[in-house]
Coordinates of C-alpha atoms in Angstrom, one line a residue:
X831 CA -20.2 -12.3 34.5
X832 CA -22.3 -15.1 33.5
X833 CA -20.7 -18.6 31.5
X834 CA -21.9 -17.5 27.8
X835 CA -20.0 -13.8 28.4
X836 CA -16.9 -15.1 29.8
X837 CA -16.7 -17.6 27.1
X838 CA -17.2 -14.8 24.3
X839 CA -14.4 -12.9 25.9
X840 CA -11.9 -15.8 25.8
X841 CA -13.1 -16.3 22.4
X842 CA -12.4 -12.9 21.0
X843 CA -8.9 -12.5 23.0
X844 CA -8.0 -16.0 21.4
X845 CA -9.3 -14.3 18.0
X846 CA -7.2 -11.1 18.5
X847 CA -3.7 -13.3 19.4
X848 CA -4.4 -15.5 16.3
X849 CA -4.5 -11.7 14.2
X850 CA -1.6 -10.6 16.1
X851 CA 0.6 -14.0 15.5
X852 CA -0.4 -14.4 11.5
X853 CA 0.8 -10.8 11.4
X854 CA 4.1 -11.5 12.9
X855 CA 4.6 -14.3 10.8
X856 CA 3.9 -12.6 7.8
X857 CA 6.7 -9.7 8.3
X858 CA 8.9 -12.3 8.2
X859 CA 8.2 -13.2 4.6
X860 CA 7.5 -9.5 3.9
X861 CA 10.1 -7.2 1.9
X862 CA 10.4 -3.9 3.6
X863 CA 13.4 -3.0 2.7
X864 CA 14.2 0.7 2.4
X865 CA 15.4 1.2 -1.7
X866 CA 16.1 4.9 -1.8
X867 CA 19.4 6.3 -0.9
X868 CA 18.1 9.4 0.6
X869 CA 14.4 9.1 1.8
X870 CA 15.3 11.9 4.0
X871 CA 15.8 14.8 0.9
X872 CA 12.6 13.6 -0.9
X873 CA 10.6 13.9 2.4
X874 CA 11.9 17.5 2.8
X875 CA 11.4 18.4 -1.1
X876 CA 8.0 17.1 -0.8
X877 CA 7.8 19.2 2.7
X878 CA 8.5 22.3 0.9
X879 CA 6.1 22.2 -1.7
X880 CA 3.2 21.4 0.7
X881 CA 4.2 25.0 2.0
X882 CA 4.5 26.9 -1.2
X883 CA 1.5 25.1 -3.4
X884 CA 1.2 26.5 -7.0
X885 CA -2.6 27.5 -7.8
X886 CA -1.6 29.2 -11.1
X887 CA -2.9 26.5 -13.1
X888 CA -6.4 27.7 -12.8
X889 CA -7.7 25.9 -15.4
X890 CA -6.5 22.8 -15.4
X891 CA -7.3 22.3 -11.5
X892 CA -10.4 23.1 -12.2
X893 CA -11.1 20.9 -15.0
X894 CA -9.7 17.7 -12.9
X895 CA -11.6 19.1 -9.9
X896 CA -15.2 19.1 -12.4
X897 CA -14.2 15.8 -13.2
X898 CA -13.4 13.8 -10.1
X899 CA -16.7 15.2 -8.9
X900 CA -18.7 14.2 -12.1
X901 CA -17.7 10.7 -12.1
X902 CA -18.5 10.1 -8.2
X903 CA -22.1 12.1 -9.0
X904 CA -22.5 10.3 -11.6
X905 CA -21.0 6.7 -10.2
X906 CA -22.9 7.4 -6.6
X907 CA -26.4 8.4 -8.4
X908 CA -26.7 4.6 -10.6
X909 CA -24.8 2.4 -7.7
X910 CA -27.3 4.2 -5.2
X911 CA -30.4 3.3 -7.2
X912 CA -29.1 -0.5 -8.3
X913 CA -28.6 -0.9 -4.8
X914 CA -31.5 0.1 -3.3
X915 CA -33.4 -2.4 -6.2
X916 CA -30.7 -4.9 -5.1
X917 CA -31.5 -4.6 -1.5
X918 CA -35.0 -5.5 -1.8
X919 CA -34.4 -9.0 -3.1
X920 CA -31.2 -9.5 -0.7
X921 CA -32.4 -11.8 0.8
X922 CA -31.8 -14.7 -1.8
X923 CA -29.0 -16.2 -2.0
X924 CA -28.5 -15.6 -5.6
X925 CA -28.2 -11.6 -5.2
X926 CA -26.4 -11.9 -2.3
X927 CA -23.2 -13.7 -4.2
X928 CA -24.3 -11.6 -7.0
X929 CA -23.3 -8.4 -4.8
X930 CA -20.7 -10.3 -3.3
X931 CA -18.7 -11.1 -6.8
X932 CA -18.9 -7.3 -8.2
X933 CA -18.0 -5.8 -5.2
X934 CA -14.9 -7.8 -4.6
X935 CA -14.1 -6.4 -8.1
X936 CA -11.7 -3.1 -7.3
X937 CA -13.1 -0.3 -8.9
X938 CA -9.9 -0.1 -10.9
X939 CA -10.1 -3.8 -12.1
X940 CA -13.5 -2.5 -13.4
X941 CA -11.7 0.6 -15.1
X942 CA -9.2 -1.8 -16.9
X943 CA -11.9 -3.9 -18.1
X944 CA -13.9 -1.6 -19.0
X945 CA -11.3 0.7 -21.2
X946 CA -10.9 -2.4 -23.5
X947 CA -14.5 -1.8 -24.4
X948 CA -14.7 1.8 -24.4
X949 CA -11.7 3.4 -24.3
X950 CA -10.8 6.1 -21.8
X951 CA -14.4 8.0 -22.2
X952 CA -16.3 9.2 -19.4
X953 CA -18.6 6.1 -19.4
X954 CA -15.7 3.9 -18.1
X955 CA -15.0 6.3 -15.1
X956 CA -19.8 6.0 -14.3
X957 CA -19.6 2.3 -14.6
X958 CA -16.1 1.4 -12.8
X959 CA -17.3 3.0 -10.3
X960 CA -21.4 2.5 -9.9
X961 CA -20.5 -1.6 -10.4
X962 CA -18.8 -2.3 -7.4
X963 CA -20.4 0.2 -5.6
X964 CA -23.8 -1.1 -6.1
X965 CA -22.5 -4.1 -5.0
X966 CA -21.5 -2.6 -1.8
X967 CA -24.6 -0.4 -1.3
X968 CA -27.1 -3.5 -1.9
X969 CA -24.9 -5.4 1.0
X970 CA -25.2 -2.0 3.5
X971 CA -29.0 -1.0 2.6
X972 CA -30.2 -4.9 2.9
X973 CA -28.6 -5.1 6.3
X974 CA -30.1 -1.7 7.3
X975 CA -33.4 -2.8 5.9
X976 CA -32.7 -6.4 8.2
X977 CA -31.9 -4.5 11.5
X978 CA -34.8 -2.5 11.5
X979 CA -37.6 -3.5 14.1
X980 CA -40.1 -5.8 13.0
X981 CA -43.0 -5.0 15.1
X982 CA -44.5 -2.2 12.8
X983 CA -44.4 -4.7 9.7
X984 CA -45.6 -7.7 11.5
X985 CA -48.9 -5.3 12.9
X986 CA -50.0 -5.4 9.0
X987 CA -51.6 -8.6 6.7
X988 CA -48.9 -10.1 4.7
X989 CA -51.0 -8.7 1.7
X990 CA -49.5 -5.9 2.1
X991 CA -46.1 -6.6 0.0
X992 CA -44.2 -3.9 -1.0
X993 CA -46.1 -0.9 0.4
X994 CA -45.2 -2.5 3.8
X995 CA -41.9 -1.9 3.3
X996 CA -42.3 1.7 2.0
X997 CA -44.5 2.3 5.2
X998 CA -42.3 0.7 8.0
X999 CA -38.9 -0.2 7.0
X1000 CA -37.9 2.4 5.2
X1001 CA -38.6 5.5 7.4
X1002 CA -37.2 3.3 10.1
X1003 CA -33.8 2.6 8.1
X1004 CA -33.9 5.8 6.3
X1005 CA -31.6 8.0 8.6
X1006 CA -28.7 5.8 8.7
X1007 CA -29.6 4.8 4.8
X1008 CA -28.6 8.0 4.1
X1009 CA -25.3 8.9 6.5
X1010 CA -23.9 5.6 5.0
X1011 CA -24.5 6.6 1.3
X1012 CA -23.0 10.0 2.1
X1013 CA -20.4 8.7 3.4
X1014 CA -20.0 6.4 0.5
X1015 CA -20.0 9.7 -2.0
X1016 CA -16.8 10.5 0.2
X1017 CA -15.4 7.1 -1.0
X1018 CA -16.4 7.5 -4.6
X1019 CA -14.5 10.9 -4.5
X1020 CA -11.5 8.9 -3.5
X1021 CA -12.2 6.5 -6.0
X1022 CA -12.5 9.0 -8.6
X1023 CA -9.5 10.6 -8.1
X1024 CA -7.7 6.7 -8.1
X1025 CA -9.5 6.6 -11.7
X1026 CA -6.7 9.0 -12.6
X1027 CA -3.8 6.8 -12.5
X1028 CA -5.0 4.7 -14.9
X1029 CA -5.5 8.0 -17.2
X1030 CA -8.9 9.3 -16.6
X1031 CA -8.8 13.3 -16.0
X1032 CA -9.6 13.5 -12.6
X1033 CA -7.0 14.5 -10.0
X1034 CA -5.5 11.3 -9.6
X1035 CA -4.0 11.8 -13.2
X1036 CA -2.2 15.2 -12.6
X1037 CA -1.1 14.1 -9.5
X1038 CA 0.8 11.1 -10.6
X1039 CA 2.1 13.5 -12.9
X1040 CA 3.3 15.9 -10.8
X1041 CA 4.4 13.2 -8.4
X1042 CA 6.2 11.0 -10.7
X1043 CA 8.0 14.4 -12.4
X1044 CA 9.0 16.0 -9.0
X1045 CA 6.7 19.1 -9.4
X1046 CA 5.6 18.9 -5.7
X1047 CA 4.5 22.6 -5.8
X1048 CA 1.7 21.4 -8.2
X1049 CA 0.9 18.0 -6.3
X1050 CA 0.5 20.2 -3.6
X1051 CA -2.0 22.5 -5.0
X1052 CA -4.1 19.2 -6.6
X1053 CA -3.8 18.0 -2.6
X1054 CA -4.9 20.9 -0.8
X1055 CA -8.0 20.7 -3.6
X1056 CA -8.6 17.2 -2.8
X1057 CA -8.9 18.1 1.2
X1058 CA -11.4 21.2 0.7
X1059 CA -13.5 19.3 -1.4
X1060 CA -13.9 16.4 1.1
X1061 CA -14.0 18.4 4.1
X1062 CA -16.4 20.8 2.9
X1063 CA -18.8 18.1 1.8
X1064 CA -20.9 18.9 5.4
X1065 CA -22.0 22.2 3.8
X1066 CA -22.7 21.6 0.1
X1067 CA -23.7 18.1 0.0
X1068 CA -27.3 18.5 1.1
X1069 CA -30.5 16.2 -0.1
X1070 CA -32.6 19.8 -1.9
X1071 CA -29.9 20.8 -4.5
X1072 CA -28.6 17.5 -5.2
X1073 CA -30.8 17.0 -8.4
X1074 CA -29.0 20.0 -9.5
X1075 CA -25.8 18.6 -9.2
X1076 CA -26.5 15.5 -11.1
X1077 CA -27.7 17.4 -14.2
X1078 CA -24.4 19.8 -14.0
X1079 CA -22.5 16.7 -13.6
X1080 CA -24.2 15.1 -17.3
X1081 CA -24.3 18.3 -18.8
X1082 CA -20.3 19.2 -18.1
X1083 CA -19.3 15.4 -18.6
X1084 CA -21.8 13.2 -20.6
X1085 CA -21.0 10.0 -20.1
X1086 CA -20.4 9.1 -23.9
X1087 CA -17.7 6.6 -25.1
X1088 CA -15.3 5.9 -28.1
X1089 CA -15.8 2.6 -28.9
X1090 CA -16.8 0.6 -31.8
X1091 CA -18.8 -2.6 -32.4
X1092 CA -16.3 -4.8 -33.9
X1093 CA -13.5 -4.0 -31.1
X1094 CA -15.9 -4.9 -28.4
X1095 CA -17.4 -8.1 -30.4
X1096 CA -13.3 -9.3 -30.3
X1097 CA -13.0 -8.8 -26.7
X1098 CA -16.0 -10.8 -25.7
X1099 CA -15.5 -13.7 -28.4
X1100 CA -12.2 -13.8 -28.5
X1101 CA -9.3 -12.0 -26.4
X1102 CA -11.2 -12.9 -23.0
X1103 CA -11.4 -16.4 -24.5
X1104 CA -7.8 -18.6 -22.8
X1105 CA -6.0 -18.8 -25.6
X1106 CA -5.5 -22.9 -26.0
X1107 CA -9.1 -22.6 -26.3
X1108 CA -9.5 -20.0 -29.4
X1109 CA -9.7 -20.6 -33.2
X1110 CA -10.3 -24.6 -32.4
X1111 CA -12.4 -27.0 -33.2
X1112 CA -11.1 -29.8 -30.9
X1113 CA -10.2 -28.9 -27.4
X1114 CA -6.4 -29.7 -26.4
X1115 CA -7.2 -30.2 -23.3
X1116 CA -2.9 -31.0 -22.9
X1117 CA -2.8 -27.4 -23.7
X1118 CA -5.4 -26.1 -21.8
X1119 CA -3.9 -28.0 -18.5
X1120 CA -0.2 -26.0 -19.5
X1121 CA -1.9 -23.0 -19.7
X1122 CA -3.5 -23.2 -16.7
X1123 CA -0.8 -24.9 -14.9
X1124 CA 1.5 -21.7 -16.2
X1125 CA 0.0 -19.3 -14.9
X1126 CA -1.1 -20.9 -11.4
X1127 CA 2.6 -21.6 -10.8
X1128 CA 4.3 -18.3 -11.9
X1129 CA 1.7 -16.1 -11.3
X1130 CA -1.5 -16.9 -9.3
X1131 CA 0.4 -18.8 -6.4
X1132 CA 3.1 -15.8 -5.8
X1133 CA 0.4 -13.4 -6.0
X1134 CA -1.8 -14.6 -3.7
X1135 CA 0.7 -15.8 -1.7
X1136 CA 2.0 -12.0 -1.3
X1137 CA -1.5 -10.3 -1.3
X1138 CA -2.2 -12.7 2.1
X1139 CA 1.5 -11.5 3.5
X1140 CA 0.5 -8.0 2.8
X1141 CA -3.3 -8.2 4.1
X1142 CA -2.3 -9.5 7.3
X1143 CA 0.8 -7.0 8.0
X1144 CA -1.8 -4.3 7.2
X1145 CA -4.6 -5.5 9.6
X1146 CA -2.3 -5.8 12.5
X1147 CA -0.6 -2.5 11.6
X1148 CA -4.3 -1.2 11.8
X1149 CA -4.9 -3.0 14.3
X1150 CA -2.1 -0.7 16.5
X1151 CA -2.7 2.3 15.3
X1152 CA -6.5 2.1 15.4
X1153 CA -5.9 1.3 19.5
X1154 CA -3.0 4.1 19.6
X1155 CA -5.3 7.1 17.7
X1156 CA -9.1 6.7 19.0
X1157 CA -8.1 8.7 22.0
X1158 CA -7.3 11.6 19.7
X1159 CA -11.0 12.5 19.0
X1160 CA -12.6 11.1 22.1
X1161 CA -14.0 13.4 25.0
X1162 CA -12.7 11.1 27.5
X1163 CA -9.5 12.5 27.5
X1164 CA -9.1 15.5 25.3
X1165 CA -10.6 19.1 25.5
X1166 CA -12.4 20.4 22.7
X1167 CA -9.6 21.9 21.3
X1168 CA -6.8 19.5 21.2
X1169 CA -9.8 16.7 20.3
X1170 CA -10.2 18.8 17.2
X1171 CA -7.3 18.8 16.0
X1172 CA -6.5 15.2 16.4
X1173 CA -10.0 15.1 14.6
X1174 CA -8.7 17.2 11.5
X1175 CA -5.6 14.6 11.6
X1176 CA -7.7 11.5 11.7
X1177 CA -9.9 13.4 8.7
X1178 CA -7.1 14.3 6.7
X1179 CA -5.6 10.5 7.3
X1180 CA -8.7 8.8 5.9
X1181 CA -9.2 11.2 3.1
X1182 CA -6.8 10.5 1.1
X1183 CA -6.5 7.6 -1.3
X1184 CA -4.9 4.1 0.3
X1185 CA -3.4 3.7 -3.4
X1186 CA -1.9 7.6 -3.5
X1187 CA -0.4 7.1 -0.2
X1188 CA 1.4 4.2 -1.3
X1189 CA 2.3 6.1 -4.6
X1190 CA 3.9 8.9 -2.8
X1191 CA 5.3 6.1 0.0
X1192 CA 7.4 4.3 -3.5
X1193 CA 8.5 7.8 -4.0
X1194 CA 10.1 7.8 -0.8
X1195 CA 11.0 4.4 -0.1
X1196 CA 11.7 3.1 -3.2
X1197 CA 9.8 -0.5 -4.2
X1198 CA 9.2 -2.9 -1.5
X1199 CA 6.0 -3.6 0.4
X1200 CA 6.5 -1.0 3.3
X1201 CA 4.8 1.7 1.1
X1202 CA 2.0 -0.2 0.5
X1203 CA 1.8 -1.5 4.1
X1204 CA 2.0 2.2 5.6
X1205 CA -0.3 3.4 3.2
X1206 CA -3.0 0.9 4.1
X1207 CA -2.5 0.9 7.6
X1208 CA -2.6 4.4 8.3
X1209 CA -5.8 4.6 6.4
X1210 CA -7.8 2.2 7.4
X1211 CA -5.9 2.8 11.4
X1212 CA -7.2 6.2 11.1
X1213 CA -11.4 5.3 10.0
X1214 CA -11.1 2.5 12.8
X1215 CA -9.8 5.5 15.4
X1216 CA -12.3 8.0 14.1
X1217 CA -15.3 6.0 15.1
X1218 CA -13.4 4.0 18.4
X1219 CA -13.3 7.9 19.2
X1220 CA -16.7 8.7 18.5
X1221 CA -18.0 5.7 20.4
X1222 CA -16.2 5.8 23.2
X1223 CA -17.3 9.7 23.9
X1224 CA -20.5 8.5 24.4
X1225 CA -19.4 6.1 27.4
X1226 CA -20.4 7.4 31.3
X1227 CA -18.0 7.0 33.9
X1228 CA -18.2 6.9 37.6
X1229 CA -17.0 10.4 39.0
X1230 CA -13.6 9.1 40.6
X1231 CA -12.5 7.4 37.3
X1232 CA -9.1 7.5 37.0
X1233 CA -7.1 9.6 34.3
X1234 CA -4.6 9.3 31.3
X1235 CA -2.8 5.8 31.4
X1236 CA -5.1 4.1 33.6
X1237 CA -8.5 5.4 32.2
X1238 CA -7.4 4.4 28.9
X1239 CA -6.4 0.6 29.8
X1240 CA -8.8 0.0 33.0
X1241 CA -12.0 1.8 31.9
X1242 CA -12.4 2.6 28.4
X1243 CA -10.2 0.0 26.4
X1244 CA -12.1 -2.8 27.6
X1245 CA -15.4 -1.2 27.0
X1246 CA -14.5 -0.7 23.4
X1247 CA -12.5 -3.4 22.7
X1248 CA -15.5 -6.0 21.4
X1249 CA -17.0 -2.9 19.2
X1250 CA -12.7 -2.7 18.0
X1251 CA -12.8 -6.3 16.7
X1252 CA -15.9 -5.4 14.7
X1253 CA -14.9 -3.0 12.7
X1254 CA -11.7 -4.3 12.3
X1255 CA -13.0 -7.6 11.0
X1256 CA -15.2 -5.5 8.9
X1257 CA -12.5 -3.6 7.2
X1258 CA -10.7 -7.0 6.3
X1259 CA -12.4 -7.2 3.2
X1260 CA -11.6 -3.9 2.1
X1261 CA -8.0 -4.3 2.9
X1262 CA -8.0 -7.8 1.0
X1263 CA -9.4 -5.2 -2.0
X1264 CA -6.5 -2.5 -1.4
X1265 CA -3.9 -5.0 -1.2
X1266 CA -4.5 -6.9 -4.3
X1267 CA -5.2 -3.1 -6.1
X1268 CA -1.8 -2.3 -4.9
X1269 CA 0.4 -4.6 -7.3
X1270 CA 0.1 -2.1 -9.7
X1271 CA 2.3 0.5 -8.5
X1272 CA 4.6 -2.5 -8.9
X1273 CA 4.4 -4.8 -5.4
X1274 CA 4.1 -8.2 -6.1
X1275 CA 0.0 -9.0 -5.6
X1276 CA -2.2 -9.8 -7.7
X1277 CA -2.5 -6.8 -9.0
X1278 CA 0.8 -6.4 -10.3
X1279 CA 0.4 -9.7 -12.6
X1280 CA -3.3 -8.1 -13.6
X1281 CA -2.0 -4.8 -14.8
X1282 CA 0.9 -7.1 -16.5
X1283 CA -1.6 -9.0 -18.6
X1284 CA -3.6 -6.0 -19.5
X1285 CA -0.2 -3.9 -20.7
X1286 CA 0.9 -7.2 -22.7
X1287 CA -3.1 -7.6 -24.1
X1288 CA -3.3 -10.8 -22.4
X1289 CA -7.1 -10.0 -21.6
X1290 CA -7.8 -13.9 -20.9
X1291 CA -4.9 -13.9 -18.1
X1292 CA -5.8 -10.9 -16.7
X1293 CA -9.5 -11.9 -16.3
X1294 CA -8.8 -15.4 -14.7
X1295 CA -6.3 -13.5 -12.3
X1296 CA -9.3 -10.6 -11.3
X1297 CA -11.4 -13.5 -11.2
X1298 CA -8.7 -15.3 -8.3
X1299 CA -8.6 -11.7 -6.6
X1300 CA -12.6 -11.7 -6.7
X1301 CA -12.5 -15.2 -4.8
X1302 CA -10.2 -14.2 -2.5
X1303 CA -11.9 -10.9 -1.3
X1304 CA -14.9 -13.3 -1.3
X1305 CA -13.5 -15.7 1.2
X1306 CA -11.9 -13.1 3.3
X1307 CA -15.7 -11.8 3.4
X1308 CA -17.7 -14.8 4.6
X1309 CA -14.6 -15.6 7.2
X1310 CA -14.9 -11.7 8.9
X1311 CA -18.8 -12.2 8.4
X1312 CA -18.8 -15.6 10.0
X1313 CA -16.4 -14.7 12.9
X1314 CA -18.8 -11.3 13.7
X1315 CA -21.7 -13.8 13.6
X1316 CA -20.0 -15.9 15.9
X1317 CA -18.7 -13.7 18.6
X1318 CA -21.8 -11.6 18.6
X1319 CA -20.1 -8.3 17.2
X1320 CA -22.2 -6.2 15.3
X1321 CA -20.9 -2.9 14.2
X1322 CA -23.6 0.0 13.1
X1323 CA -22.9 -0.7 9.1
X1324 CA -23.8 2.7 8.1
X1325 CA -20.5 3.8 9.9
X1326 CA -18.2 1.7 7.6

């Protein structure tokens, strides 16, 4: 082991104590309390209807099935294409921190801002989600479009431009281009269905209803729905008939909105508009300094304060479980059997929405931050383990390798451990997202103060606090970023 390597290991083990000790600390600011009387009951009501779904309401499963699929067709098809226009100038620093500021936007930030404008109309649902997403797409796609190999581009004259790219890069980055935007549909399923809670009619919407009402036959039904859609995506989602599904998705939900003029002409000049600073002709700037000092003391501080607590919990939770699950789906200790179905439980794990585990987690738990830090933990734990597994099936032993324990901490643990770090640190910023997202089921991030303002019309609070969320996921993004750069971990992007 040469200088350079051993220094890059102490590096990253120093890296991984630092995550482990800020984690520690944090649970001891944390609430995780346990608020319900009998968690136990609920668990076992919820139990029972998971094993006697009701399907009778044809209709209206199907309609929330139609939609949740039209707004991530929809969303997917104009966050694919800004993306891929973004990803040819990605290069300048301008459209990178454009990318960078929409996409640390949660899509339902988007929605909140966007149903001031145009109500709850299916062109809230294409543009909460293609925003961000294109933001996110641009990021993936310039990277892709980086990594590629630069001989076959160099071997042509510079005059060349554009077709060069269409003629070298792009067949060379056009495989994993396209795993990583299918993957992504995956995600903008999840995000449809999210688009629900705040009252879109996708699934998300009945099943906070059934949910919230105790009808856990019925949430059952919407879940089961949920899976085979995602899990059946292998078999329908295919490059020929996709055209197809676009049009069906405009024809059966045009994205149209109920808006008028003069509301939307308000919002802009007005509502958005801190209110010291509206209807005046001379700025108070003594106002404007108790406004602003309001609102960072009793509201941006704590939030922040508890959207950090909660971010770290979560990545060392994920952290653990990501290291405790990979061997579920790897070859190196499983047969094809069992490795399937810790597969189908890894699957089902990630599928489901960060914010609807949480929702059913306050169900159980009552309102505290352990819902919100299960829910993130086993999500995220479960992507990380999916591809740990994946990767570390592809490793070659020696023949007299040892078994269980020992395999797992002597040969393959320290094989996958820098390729661990990497996609843990590239998850952070997605946690950051979740955790701030979170506050409004009614835990004290950022988001809980956001969704305050909007309910009380306080549009010009609620924008300075997205605005403070949008920084934060933007620091947390350049620190991952710069600590990858740094230790030399560089996870396949079209994975995550």
């Amino acid at each position: 082991m040469n200088v350079k390597t051993h220094s890059h290991n102490n590096t990253r083990l120093k890296l991984s104590l630092w995550l482990a000790l800020t984690g520690f600390i944090a649970l001891l600011f944390a609430d995780i309390d346990i608020h319900r009387a009998s968690p136990g009951q609920e668990l076992l009501r919820m139990g029972q209807g998971l094993m006697a779904p009701n399907f009778w309401s044809y209709r209206e499963i199907a309609s929330s099935a139609f939609n949740t699929l039209a707004f991530a067709l929809q969303g997917m098809a104009l966050a694919s294409t800004a993306g891929f226009i973004l990803a040819l100038l990605y290069r300048h620093p301008l459209v990178r921190g454009f990318c960078a500021f929409i996409r640390a936007i949660h899509e339902l930030f988007w929605a909140l801002i966007f149903i001031q404008l145009f109500g709850l109309s299916p062109l809230t649902g294409l543009l909460a989600i293609a925003i961000p997403y294109a933001g996110t797409l641009a990021k993936i796609y310039g990277e892709l479009f980086e990594e590629t190999e630069a001989a076959p581009r160099n071997n042509l004259l510079q005059s060349a431009g554009l077709s060069a790219f269409f003629y070298t890069t792009l067949p060379l980055a056009w495989r994993p281009l396209l795993q990583y935007t299918s993957y992504r549909f995956e995600c903008a399923i999840r995000s449809s269905i999210v688009l629900g809670f705040v009252g879109l009619p996708t699934l998300g919407y009945h099943l906070e209803t059934a949910l919230g009402n105790g009808q856990y036959n019925d949430a059952a039904a919407l879940l089961y729905v949920l899976l085979a859609i995602v899990l059946s995506l292998r078999w329908w989602l295919k490059k020929a008939p996709l055209p197809v599904y676009l049009i069906a998705a405009l024809i059966y939900l045009p994205p149209t909105a109920h808006f008028s003029w003069a509301n939307i002409a308000r919002f802009l000049s007005e509502d958005i508009i801190p209110a010291p600073l509206r209807n005046k002709t001379n700025i108070d700037y003594v106002a404007v300094f108790d406004w602003l000092a309001m609102l960072w003391q009793q509201q941006i501080v704590p939030g922040v304060t508890s959207t950090l607590i909660l971010s770290q919990i979560v990545l060392l939770l994920t952290a653990i479980l990501s290291l405790a699950w990979f061997p579920l789906n790897s070859r190196q200790f499983f047969s094809p059997l069992k490795r399937s179905l810790g597969d189908g439980f890894l699957i089902i794990a990630r599928t489901l929405p960060e914010y609807l585990l949480a929702f059913i987690g306050l169900l159980l738990l009552g309102p505290s931050m352990l819902p919100a830090i299960l829910a993130l933990g086993i999500h995220n734990g479960a992507i990380i383990a999916h591809l740990l597994g994946r990767y570390s099936g592809e490793l070659v032993l020696r023949e007299d390798a040892c078994t269980g324990i020992n395999r797992y901490s002597y040969e393959i643990l320290p094989r996958v451990y820098r390729q661990f770090l990497a996609f843990l640190l590239y998850r952070w910023e997605v946690i950051m997202r979740e955790t701030a997202i979170l506050g409004m089921l009614g835990i004290g991030t950022l988001g809980f103060y956001i969704d305050s303002a909007f309910e009380e019309f306080r549009f010009d609070r609620a924008l300075l606090l997205i605005l403070c969320a949008a920084i934060l996921n933007i620091i947390a993004d350049m620190l991952a970023r710069n600590l990858r750069q740094r230790l030399h971990l560089r996870p396949s992007p079209e994975t995550l």
